[in-house]
Tab-separated table of C-alpha atoms in Angstrom:
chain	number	residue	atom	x	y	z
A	165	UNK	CA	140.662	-86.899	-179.424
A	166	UNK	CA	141.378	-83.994	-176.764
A	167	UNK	CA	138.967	-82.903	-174.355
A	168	UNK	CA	139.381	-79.287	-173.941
A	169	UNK	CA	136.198	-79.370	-171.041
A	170	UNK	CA	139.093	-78.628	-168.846
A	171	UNK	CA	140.200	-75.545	-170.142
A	172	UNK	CA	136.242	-74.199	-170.837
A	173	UNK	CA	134.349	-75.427	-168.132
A	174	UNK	CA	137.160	-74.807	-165.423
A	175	UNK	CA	134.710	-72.294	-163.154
A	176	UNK	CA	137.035	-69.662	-163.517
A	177	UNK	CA	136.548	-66.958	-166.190
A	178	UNK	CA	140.062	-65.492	-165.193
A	179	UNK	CA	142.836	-67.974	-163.723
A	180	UNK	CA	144.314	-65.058	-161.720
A	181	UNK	CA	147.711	-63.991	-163.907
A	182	UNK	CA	145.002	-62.265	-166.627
A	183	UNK	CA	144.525	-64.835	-169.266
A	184	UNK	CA	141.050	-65.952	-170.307
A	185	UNK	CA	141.298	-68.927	-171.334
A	186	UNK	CA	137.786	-69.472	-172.216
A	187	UNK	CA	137.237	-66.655	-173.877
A	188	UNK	CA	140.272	-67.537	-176.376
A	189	UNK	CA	138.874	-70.716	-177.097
A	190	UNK	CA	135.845	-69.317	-177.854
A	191	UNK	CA	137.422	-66.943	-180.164
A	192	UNK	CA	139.356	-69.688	-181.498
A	193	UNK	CA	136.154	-71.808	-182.283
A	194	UNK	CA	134.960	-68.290	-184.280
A	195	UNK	CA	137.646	-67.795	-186.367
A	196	UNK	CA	137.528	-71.395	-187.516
A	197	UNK	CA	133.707	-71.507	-188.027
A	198	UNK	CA	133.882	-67.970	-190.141
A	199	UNK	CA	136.830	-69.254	-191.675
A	200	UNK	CA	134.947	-72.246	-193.112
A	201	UNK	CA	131.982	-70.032	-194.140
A	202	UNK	CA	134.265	-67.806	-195.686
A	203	UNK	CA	135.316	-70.567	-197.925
A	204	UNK	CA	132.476	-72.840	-198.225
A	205	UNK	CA	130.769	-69.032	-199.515
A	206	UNK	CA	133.967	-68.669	-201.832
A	207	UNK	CA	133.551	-71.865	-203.524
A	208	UNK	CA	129.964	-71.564	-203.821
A	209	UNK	CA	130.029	-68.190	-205.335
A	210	UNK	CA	132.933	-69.676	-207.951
A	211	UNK	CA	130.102	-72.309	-209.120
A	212	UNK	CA	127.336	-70.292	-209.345
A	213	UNK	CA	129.461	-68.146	-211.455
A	214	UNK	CA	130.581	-70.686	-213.949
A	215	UNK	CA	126.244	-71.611	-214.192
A	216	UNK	CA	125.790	-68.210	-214.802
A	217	UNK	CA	123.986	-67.379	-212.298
A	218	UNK	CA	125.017	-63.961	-211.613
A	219	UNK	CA	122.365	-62.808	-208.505
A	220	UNK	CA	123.246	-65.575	-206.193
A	221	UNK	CA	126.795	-65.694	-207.145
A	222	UNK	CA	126.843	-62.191	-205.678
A	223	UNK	CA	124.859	-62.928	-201.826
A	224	UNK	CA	127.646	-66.131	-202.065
A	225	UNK	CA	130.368	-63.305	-202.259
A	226	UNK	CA	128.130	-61.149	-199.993
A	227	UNK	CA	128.161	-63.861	-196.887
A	228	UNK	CA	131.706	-64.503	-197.854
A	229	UNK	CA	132.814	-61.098	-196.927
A	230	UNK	CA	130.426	-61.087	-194.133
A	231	UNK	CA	132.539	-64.337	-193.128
A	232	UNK	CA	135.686	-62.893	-193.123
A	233	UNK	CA	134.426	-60.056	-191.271
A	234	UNK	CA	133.529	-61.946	-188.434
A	235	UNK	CA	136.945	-63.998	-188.957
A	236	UNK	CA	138.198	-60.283	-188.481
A	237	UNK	CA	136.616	-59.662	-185.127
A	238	UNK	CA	137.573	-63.098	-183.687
A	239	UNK	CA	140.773	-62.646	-185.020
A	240	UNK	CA	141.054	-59.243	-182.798
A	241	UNK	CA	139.999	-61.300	-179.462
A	242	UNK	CA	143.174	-63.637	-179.647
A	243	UNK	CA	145.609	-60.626	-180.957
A	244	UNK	CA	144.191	-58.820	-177.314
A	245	UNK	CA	144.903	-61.594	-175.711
A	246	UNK	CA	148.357	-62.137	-176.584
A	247	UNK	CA	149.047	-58.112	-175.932
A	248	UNK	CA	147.543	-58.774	-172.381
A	249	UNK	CA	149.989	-61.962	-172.641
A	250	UNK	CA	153.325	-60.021	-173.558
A	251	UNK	CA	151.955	-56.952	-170.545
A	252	UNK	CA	151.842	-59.635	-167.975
A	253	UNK	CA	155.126	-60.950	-168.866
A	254	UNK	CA	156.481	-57.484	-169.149
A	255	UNK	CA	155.430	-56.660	-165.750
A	256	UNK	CA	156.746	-60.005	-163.837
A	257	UNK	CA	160.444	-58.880	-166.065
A	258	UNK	CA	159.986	-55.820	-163.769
């Protein structure tokens, strides 16, 4: 197994060139967790459904969208940080 405590626990929130590698990480760890909710929701919604149980079928499919919202928003952290990636790069082209 990796130890990422390296990486996390490093002191520095920014290592100087712009990239937070913390903070993507983190967002990394989010998108997997609501990923896995999304899904673990999913599947419980499917079952509930084939019981017939029709009310808590729908909160499954409620916290599964709620999941993939949060997936969303995690999602956006690690797109920003490859934008701040590709502007850094840009600018050392320059």
């Amino acid at each position: 197994m990796v130890s990422l405590d390296d990486y996390i626990d490093d002191g520095d929130a920014d290592d100087g060139d712009g990239v937070d590698i913390a903070a993507d990480f983190a967002a990394l760890k989010g998108c997997l967790k609501a990923l896995a909710d999304a899904i673990a929701s999913t599947n419980l919604a499917v079952i509930n459904g084939a019981q017939g149980d029709v009310q808590t079928a729908t909160q499954r499919v409620q916290a599964s969208i709620g999941a993939l919202k949060r997936f969303h928003d995690a999602m956006k952290v690690l797109d920003s940080g490859t934008e701040d990636e590709a502007e850094i790069e840009d600018d050392e082209e320059a």
